[in-house]
Short mmCIF file of C-alpha atoms in Angstrom, two decimals:
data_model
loop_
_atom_site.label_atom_id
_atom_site.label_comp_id
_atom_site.label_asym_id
_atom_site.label_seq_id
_atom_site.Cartn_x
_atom_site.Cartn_y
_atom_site.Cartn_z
CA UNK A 1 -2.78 -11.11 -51.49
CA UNK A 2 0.17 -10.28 -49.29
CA UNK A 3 2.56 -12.25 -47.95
CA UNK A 4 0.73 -12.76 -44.28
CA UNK A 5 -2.56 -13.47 -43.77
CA UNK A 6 -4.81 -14.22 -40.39
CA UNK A 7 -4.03 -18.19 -41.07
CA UNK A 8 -0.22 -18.12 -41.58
CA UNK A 9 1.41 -15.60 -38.90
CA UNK A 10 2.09 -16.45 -35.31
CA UNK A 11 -1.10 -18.90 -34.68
CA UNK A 12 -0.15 -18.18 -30.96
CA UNK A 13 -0.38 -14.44 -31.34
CA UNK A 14 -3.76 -15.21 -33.13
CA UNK A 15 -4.69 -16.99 -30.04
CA UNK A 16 -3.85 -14.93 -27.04
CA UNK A 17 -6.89 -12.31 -26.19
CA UNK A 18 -6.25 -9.17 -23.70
CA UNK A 19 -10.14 -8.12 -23.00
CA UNK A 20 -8.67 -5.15 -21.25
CA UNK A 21 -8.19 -3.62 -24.47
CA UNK A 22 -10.27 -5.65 -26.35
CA UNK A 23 -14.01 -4.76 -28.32
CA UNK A 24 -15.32 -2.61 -26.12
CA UNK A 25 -12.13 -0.18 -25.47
CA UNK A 26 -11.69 0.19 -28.91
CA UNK A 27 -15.43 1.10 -29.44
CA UNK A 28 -14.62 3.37 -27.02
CA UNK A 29 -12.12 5.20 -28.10
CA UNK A 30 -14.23 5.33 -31.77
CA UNK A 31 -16.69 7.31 -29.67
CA UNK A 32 -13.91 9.52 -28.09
CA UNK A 33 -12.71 10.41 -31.13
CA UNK A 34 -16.65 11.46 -32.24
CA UNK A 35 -16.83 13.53 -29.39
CA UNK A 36 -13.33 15.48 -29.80
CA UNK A 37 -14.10 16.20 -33.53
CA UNK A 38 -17.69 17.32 -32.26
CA UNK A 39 -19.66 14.55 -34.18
CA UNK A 40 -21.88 13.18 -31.17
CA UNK A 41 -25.00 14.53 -31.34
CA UNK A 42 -26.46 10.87 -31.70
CA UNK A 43 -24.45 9.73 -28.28
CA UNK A 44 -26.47 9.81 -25.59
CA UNK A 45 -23.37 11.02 -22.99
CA UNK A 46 -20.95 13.72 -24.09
CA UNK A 47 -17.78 12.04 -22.53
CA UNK A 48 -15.97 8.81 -22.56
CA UNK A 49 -15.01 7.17 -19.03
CA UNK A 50 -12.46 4.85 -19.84
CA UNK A 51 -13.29 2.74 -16.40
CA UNK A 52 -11.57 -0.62 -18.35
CA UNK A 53 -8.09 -0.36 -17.53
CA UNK A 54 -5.97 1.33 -14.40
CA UNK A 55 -4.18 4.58 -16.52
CA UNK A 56 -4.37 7.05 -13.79
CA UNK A 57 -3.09 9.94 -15.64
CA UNK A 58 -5.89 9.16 -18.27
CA UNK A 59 -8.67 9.50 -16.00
CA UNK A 60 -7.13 13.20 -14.87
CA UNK A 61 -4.65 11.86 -11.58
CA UNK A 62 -2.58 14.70 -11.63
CA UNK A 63 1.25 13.65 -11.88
CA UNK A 64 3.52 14.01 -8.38
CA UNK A 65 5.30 17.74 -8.71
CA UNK A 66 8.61 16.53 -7.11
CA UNK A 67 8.78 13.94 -9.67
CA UNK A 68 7.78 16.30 -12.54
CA UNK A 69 10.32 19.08 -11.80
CA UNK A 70 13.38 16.37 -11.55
CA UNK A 71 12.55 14.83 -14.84
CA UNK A 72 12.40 18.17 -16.34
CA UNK A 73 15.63 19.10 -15.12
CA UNK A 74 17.00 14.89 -16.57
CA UNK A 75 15.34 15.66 -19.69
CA UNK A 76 16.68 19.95 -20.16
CA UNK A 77 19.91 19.91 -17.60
CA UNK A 78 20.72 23.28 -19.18
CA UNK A 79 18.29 24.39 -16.96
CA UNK A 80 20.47 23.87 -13.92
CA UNK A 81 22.40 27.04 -14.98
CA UNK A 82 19.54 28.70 -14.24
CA UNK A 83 18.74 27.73 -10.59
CA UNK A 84 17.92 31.04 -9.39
CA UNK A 85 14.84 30.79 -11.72
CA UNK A 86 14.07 27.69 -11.17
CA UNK A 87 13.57 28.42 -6.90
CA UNK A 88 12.73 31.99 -7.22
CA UNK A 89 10.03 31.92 -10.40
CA UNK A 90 9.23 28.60 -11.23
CA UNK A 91 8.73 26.71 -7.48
CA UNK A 92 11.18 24.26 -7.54
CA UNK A 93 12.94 23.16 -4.25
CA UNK A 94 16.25 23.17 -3.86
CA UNK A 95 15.85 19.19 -3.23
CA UNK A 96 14.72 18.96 -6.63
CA UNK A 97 17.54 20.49 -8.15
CA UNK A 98 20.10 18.45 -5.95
CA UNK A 99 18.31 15.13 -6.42
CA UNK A 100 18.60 16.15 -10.33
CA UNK A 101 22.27 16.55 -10.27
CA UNK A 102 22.55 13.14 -8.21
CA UNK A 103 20.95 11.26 -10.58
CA UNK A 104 22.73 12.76 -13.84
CA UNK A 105 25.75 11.78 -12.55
CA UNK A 106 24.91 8.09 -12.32
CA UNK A 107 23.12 8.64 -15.43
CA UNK A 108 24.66 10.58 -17.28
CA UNK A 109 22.28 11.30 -20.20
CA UNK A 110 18.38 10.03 -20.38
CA UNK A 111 19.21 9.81 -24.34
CA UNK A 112 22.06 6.70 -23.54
CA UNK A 113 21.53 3.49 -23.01
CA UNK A 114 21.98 2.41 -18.79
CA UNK A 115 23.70 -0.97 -17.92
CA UNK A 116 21.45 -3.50 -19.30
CA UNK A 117 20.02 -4.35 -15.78
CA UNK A 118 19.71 -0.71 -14.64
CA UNK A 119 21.75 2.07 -13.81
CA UNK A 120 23.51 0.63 -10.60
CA UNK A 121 22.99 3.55 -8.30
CA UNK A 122 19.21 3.14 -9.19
CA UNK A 123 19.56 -0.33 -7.84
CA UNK A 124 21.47 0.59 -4.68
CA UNK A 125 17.87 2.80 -4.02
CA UNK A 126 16.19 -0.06 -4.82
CA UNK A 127 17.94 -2.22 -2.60
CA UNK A 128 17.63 0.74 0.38
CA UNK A 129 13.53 0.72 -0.26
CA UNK A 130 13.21 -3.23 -0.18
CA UNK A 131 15.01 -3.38 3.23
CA UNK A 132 13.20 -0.18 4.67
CA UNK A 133 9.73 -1.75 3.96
CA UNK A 134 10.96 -5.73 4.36
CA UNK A 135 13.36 -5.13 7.48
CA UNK A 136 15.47 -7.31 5.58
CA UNK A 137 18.69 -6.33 3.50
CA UNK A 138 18.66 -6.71 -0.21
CA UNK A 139 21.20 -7.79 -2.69
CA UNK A 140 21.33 -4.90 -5.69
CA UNK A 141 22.99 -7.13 -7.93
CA UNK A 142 19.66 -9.86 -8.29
CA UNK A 143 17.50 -6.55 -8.55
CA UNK A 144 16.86 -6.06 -12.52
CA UNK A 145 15.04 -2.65 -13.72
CA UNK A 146 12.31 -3.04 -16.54
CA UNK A 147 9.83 -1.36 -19.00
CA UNK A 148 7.35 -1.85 -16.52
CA UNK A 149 6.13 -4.69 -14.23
CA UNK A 150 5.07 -6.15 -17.84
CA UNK A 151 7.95 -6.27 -19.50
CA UNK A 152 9.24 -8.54 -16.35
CA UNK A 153 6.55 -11.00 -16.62
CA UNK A 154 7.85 -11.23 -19.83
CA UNK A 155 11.27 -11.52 -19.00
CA UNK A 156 10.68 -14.44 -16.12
CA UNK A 157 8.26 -16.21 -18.60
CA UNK A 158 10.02 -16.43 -21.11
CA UNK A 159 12.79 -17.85 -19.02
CA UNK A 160 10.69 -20.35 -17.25
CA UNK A 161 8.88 -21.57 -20.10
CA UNK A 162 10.41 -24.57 -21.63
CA UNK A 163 7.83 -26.10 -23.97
CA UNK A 164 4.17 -26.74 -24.24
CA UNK A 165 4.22 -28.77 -21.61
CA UNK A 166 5.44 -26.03 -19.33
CA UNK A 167 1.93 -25.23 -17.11
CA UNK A 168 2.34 -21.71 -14.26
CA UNK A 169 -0.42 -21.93 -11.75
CA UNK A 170 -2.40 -18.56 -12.33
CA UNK A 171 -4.90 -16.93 -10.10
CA UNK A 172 -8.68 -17.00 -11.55
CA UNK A 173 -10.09 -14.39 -12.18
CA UNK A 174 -6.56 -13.10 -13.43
CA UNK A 175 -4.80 -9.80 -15.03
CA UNK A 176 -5.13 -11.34 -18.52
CA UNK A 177 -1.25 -10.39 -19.27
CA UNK A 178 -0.65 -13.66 -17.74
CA UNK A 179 -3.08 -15.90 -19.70
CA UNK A 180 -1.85 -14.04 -23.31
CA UNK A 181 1.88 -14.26 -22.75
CA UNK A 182 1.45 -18.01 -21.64
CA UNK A 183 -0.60 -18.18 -25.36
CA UNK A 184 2.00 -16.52 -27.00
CA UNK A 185 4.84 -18.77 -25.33
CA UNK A 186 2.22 -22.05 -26.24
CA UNK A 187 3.00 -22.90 -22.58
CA UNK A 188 -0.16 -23.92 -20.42
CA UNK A 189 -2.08 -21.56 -17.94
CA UNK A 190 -2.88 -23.90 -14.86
CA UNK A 191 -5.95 -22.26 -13.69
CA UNK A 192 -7.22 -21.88 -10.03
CA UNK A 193 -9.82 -19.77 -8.47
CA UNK A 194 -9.86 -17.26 -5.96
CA UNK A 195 -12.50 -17.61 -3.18
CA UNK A 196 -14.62 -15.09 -3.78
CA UNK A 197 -17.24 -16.02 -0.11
CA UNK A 198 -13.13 -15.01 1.58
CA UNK A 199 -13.01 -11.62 -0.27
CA UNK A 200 -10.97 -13.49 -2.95
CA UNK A 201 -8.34 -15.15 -0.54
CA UNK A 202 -6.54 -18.21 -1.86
CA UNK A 203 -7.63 -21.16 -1.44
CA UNK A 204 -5.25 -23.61 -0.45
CA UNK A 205 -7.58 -26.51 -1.93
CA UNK A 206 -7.95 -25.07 -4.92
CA UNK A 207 -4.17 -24.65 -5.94
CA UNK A 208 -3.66 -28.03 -4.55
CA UNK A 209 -6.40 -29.25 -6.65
CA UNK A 210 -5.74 -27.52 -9.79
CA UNK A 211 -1.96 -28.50 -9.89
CA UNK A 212 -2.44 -32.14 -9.12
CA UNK A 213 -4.87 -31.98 -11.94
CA UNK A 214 -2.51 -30.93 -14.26
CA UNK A 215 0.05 -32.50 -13.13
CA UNK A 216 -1.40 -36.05 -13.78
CA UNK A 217 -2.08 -34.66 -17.63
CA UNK A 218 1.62 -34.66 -17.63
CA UNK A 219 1.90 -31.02 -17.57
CA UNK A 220 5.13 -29.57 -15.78
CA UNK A 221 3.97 -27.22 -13.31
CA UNK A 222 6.87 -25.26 -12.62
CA UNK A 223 5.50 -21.41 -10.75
CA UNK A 224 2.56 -19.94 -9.24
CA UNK A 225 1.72 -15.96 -9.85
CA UNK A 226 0.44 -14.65 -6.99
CA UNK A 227 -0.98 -10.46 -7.66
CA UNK A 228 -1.42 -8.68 -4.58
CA UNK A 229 -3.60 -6.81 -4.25
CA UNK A 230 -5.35 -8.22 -6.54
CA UNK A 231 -6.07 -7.39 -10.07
CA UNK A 232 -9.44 -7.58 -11.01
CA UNK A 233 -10.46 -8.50 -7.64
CA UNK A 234 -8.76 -5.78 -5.31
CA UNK A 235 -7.95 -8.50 -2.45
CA UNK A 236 -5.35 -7.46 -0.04
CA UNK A 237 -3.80 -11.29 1.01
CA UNK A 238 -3.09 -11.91 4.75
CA UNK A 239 0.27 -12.91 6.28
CA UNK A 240 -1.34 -16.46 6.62
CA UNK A 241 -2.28 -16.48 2.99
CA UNK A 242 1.00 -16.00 1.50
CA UNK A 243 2.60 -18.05 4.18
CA UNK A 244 0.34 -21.27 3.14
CA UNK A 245 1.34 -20.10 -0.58
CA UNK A 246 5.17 -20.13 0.10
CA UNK A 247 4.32 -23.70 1.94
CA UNK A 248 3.07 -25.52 -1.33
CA UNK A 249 5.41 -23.73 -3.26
CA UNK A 250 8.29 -25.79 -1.03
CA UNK A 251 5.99 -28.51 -1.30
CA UNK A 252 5.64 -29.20 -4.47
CA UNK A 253 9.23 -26.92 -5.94
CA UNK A 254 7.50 -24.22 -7.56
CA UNK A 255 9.07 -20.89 -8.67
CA UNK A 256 6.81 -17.73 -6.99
CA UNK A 257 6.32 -14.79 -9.24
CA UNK A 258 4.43 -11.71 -6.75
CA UNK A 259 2.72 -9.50 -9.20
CA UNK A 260 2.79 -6.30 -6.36
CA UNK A 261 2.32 -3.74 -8.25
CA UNK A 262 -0.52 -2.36 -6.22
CA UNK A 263 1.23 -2.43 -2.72
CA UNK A 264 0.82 1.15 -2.05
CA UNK A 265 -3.27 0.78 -2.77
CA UNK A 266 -4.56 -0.88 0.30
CA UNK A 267 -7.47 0.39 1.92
CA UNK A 268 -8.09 -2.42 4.54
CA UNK A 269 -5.49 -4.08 6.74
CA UNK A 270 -1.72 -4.37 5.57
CA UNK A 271 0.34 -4.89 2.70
CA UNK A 272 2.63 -8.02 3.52
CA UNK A 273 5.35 -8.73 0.76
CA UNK A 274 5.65 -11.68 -0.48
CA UNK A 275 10.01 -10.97 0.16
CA UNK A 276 9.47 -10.25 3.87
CA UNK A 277 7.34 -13.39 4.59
CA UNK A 278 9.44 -15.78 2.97
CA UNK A 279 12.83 -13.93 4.53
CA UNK A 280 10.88 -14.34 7.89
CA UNK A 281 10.69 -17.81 7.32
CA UNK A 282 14.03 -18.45 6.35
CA UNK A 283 15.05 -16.99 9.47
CA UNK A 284 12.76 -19.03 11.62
CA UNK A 285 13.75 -22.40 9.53
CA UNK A 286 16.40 -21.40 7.11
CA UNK A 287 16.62 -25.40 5.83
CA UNK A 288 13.17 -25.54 5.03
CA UNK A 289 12.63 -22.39 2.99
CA UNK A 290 16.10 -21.60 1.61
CA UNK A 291 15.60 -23.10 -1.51
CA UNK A 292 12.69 -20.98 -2.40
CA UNK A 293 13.20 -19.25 -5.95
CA UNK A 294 11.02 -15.71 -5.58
CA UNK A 295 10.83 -13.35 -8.48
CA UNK A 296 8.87 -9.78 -7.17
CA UNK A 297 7.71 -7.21 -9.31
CA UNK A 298 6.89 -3.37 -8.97
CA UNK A 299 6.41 -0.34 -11.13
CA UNK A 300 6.05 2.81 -11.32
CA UNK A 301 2.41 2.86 -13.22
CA UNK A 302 0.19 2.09 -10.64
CA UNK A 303 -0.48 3.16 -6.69
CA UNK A 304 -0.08 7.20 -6.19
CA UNK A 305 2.51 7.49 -8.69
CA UNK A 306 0.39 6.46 -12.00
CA UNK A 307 3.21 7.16 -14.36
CA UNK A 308 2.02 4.78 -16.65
CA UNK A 309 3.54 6.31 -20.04
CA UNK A 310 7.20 6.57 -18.65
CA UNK A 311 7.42 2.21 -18.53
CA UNK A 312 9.44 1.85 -15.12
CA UNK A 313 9.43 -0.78 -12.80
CA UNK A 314 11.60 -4.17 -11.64
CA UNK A 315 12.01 -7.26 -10.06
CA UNK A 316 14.43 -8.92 -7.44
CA UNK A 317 15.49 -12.48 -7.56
CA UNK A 318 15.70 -14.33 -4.83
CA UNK A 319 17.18 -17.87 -4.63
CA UNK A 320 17.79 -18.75 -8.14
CA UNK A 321 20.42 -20.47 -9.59
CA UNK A 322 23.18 -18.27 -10.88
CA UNK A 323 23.31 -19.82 -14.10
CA UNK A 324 19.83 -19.50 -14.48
CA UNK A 325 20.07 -15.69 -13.46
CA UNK A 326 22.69 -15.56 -15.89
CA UNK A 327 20.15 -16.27 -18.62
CA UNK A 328 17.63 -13.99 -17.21
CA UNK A 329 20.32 -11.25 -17.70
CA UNK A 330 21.41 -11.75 -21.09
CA UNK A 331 17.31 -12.38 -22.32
CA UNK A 332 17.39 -8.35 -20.52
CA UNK A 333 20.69 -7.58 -22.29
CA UNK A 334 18.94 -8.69 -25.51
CA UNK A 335 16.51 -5.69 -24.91
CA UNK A 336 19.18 -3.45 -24.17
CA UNK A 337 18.02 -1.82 -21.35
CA UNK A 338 14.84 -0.38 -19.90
CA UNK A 339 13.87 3.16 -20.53
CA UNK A 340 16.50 5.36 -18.81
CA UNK A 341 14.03 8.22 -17.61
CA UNK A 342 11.50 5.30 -16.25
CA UNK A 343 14.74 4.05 -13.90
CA UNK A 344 15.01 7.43 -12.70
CA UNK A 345 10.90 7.71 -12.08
CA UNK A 346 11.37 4.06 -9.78
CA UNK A 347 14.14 5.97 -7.65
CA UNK A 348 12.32 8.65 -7.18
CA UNK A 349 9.27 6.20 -6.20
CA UNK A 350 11.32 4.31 -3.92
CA UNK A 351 13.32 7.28 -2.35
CA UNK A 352 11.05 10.47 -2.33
CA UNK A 353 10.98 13.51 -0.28
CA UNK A 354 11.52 12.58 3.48
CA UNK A 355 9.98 14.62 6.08
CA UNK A 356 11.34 18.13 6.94
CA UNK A 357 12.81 18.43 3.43
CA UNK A 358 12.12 20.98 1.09
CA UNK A 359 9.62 18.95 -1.56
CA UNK A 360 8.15 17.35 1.43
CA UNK A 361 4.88 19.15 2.47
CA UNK A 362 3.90 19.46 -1.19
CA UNK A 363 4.70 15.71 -2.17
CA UNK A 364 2.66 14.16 1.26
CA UNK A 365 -0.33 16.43 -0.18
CA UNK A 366 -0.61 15.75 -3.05
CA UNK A 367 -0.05 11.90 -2.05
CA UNK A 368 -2.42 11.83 0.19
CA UNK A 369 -4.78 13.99 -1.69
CA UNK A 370 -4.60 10.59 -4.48
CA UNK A 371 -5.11 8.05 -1.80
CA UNK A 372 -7.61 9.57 -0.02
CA UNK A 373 -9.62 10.35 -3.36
CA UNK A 374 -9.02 6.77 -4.74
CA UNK A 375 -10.45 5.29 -1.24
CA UNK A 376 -13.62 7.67 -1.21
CA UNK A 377 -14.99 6.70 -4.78
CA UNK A 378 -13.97 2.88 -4.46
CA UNK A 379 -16.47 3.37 -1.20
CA UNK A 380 -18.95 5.55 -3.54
CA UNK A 381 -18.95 2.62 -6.17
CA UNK A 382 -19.51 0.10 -3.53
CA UNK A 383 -22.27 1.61 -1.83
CA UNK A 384 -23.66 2.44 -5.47
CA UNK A 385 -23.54 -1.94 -6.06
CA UNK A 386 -24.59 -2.79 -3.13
CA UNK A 387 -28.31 -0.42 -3.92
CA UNK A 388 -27.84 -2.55 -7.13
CA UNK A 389 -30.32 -5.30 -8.02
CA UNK A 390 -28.79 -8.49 -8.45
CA UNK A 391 -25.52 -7.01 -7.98
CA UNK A 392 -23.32 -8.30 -5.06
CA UNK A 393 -19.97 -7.01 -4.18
CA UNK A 394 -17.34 -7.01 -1.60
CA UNK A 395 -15.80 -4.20 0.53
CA UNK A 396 -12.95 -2.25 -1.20
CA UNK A 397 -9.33 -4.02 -0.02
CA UNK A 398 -7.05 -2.52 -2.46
CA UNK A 399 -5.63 -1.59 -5.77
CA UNK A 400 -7.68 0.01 -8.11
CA UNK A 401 -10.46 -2.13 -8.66
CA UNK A 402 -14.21 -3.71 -7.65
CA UNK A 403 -15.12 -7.14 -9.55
CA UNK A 404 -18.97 -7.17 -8.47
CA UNK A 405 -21.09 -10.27 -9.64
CA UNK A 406 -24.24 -9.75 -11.50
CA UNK A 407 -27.52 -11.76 -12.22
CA UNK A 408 -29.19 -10.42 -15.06
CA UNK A 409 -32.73 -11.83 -16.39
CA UNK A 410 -32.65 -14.82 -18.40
CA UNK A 411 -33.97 -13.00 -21.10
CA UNK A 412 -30.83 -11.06 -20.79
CA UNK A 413 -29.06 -14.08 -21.38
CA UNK A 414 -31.65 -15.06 -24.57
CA UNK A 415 -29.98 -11.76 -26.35
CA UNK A 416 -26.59 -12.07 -25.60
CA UNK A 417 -26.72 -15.46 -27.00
CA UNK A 418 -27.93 -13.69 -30.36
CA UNK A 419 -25.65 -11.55 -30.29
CA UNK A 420 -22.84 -14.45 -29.96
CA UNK A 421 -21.57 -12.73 -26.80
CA UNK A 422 -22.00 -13.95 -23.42
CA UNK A 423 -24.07 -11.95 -21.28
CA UNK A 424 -21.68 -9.93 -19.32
CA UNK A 425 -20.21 -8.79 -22.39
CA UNK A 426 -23.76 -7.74 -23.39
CA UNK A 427 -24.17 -6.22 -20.34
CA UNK A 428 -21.05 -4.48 -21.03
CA UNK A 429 -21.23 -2.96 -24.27
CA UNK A 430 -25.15 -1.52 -23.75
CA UNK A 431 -23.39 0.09 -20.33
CA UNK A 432 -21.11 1.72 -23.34
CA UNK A 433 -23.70 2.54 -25.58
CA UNK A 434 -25.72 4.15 -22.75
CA UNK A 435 -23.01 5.67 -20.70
CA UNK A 436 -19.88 6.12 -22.36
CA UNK A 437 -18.47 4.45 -18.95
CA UNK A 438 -16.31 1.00 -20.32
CA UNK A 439 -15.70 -1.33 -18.06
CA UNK A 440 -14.54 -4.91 -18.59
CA UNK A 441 -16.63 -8.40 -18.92
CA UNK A 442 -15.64 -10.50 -16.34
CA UNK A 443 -15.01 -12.90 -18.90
CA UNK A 444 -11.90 -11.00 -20.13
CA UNK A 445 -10.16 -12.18 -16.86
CA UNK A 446 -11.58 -15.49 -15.59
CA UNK A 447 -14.72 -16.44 -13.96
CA UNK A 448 -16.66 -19.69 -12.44
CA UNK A 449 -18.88 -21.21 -14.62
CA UNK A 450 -22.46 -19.92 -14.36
CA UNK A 451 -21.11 -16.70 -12.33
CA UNK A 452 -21.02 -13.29 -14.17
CA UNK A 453 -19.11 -9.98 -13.09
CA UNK A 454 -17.34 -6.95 -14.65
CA UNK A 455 -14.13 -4.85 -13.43
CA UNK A 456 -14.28 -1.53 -13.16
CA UNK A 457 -11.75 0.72 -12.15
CA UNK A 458 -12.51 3.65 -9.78
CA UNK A 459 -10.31 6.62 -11.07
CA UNK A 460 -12.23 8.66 -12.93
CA UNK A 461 -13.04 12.07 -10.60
CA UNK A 462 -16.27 13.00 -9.14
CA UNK A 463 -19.23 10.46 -8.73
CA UNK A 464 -21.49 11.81 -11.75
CA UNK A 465 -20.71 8.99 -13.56
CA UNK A 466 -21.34 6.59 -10.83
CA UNK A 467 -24.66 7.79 -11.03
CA UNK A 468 -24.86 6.90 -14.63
CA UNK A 469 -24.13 3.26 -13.84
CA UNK A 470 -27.33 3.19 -12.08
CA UNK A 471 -29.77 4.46 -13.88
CA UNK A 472 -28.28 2.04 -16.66
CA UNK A 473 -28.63 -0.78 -14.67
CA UNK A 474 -31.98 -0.15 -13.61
CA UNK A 475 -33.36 0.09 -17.09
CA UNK A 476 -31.41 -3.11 -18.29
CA UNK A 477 -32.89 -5.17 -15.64
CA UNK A 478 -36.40 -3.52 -16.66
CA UNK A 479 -36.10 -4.07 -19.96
CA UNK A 480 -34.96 -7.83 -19.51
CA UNK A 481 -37.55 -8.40 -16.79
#
């Protein structure tokens, strides 16, 4: 026997489950590895769509050029003696080359470690995007660069979390980072559900209900996470929504964490920040709302960008106490820094080609090219669920996501219980078997009792496999009839 064993390690780590990777992706990716060593002959599907978690790149989005050819030049600058090959042979802009230069003279080298927070020039960019989009100035020094939106939840949980009697509202159904880290921390996860009749709104009643429920168990409720758009759901929250959130949050003293990683996926309506509501209503009643303690978060992995691999991405701090910021700083510092060459992927993010410069025609095509392809097949899967018996789903809002519910036939239900899975996890897994398309039980993330769904992501290119989805689900329902 070695020294660890399942029943004396971290009984936390043990505890915390991340479906999004869970069972079926790794079944997956045992059937991916059939097919590249050309050992499938008994799979009924000759590729793998890997449908169960948003990795653009993955699923064949083609990286942004402009972005590409400056982190060639951060990662190789002894190509910069060669810029006459570089315009002339290789198509780069001459905006490529300069914005290159810029940034490897705040950086320096990719290879050393940045300022602990971020290379500050980064921030300054930062700062420049959040009052561009916000119409409100922004402070660089409470802006803190990260390995990814992740590794910031991290960072603010970490730092919230006191004890086991720490509770953070989180939405239902939920990104299940948030319900694993809180495992990990052996703080509580105060539940409460989305509306799903509203297009998953917030419910105002539900939050109130949830945290006065735990907070007569004598839990200390100390933040609400907010992610929008939404992730599983895809919900794109109204200015009136996130103003009745801020509201309770003054209420009752709660931190706000805005998961908004998706900001640039919205299909339907706006995206309002969660920074430029609450800065509007400071302005309009600066004693009521100045107290509020808001913690954002964006990265580089998601919307048209999809850099996924490089880990880039931050957060801004608004209205904490300095000594508390102070800790959030040195738990950074304790990291070191974030990936250098991620930073430099979130400025080019937040400050890319403007119009009538060189990189600009090429970047708003291929840009728009993403978008517009993202927004046709979330329609394409839509229409496909809605010819879908017993399926029921709502209009695409945003990210990169549809949630649909599903009734399946009791007897459905009979053989998942045999199985000791529940029976969107059956439904699942034969979807897998049958398809090679994985999505994720609606289980993994949070779901009313009695209610089942799945999340499936809609970035995998061309609509064959859509198809595949239902002819599956027409011969589960038969056979389960």
């Amino acid at each position: 026997m070695g020294r660890l064993n399942i029943k004396n390690i971290n009984p936390h780590v043990v505890e915390a489950k991340y479906a999004v990777r869970g069972e079926l992706a790794v079944k997956s990716e045992e059937y991916r590895a059939k097919i590249r060593k050309g050992d499938a002959k008994d799979l009924p599907f000759d590729q793998v769509i890997s449908a169960n978690i948003g990795n653009p790149q993955q699923l064949d989005q083609k990286p942004i050029t402009f972005f590409r050819q400056v982190l060639s030049l951060l990662e190789n600058p002894l190509l910069l003696e060669h810029e006459d090959v570089l315009i002339n042979s290789l198509g780069y802009k001459s905006d490529v080359i300069s914005r290159a230069k810029w940034l490897l003279s705040q950086v320096g080298s990719v290879g050393a470690y940045s300022a602990s927070a971020g290379v500050p020039a980064i921030k300054e960019s930062i700062a420049k995007f959040l009052e561009k989009r916000d119409g409100f100035a922004a402070d660089p020094a409470h802006i803190y660069l990260s390995a990814g939106a992740s590794s910031g939840v991290n960072t603010l949980l970490h730092t919230i979390c006191a004890g086991p009697d720490t509770g953070i509202l989180v939405p239902i159904p939920q990104y299940p980072l948030y319900t694993a880290s809180l495992s990990v921390l052996d703080a509580k996860c105060v539940p409460y559900y989305l509306d799903e009749s509203s297009n998953w709104g917030t419910s105002l009643e539900e939050i109130k209900e949830s945290y006065e429920k735990a907070k007569s168990s004598g839990t200390d409720v100390r933040a609400i996470v907010i992610i929008n758009p939404g992730n599983p759901t895809g919900a794109s929250l109204s200015e009136g929504d996130i103003r009745s959130v801020i509201d309770f949050a003054v209420q009752e003293n709660l931190v706000i964490m805005a998961d908004e990683v998706y900001q640039t996926n919205v299909f339907l309506g706006a995206f309002h920040s969660f920074r430029e509501i609450l800065l509007k209503l400071q302005k309009e009643n600066s004693d009521k709302y100045k107290g509020v303690e808001l913690a954002s978060l964006h990265s580089i992995s998601k919307g048209m960008v999809g850099e996924c691999g490089h880990r880039g991405g931050y957060f801004e701090l608004i209205g904490f106490d300095p000594e508390v910021e102070a800790e959030i700083y040195k738990f950074v510092s304790i990291t070191l820094c974030a990936p250098v060459i991620g930073q430099c992927l979130v400025e080019l993010m937040v400050n890319p080609p403007q119009k009538g410069e060189p990189s600009f025609e090429l970047y708003d095509k291929e840009y728009s090219k993403i978008f517009n392809g993202l927004k046709e097949r979330a329609f394409a899967l839509y229409e496909a669920f809605k010819d879908m018996e017993g399926v029921e789903c709502g209009e695409p809002q945003g990210s990169m996501y549809l949630f649909p519910t599903i009734h399946v036939p009791a007897k459905a239900a009979e053989a998942a219980k045999k199985e000791g899975r529940t029976p969107d996890e059956l439904y699942c897994m034969r979807l897998l078997e049958a398809t090679g398309v994985c999505v994720v039980p609606g289980s993994g993330f949070g779901q009313r009792e009695g209610s089942l769904h799945f999340r499936t992501t809609f970035l995998a290119p061309g609509t064959e496999w859509i198809g595949s989805i239902k002819k599956f689900h027409k011969e589960f329902m038969d056979e389960f009839r």
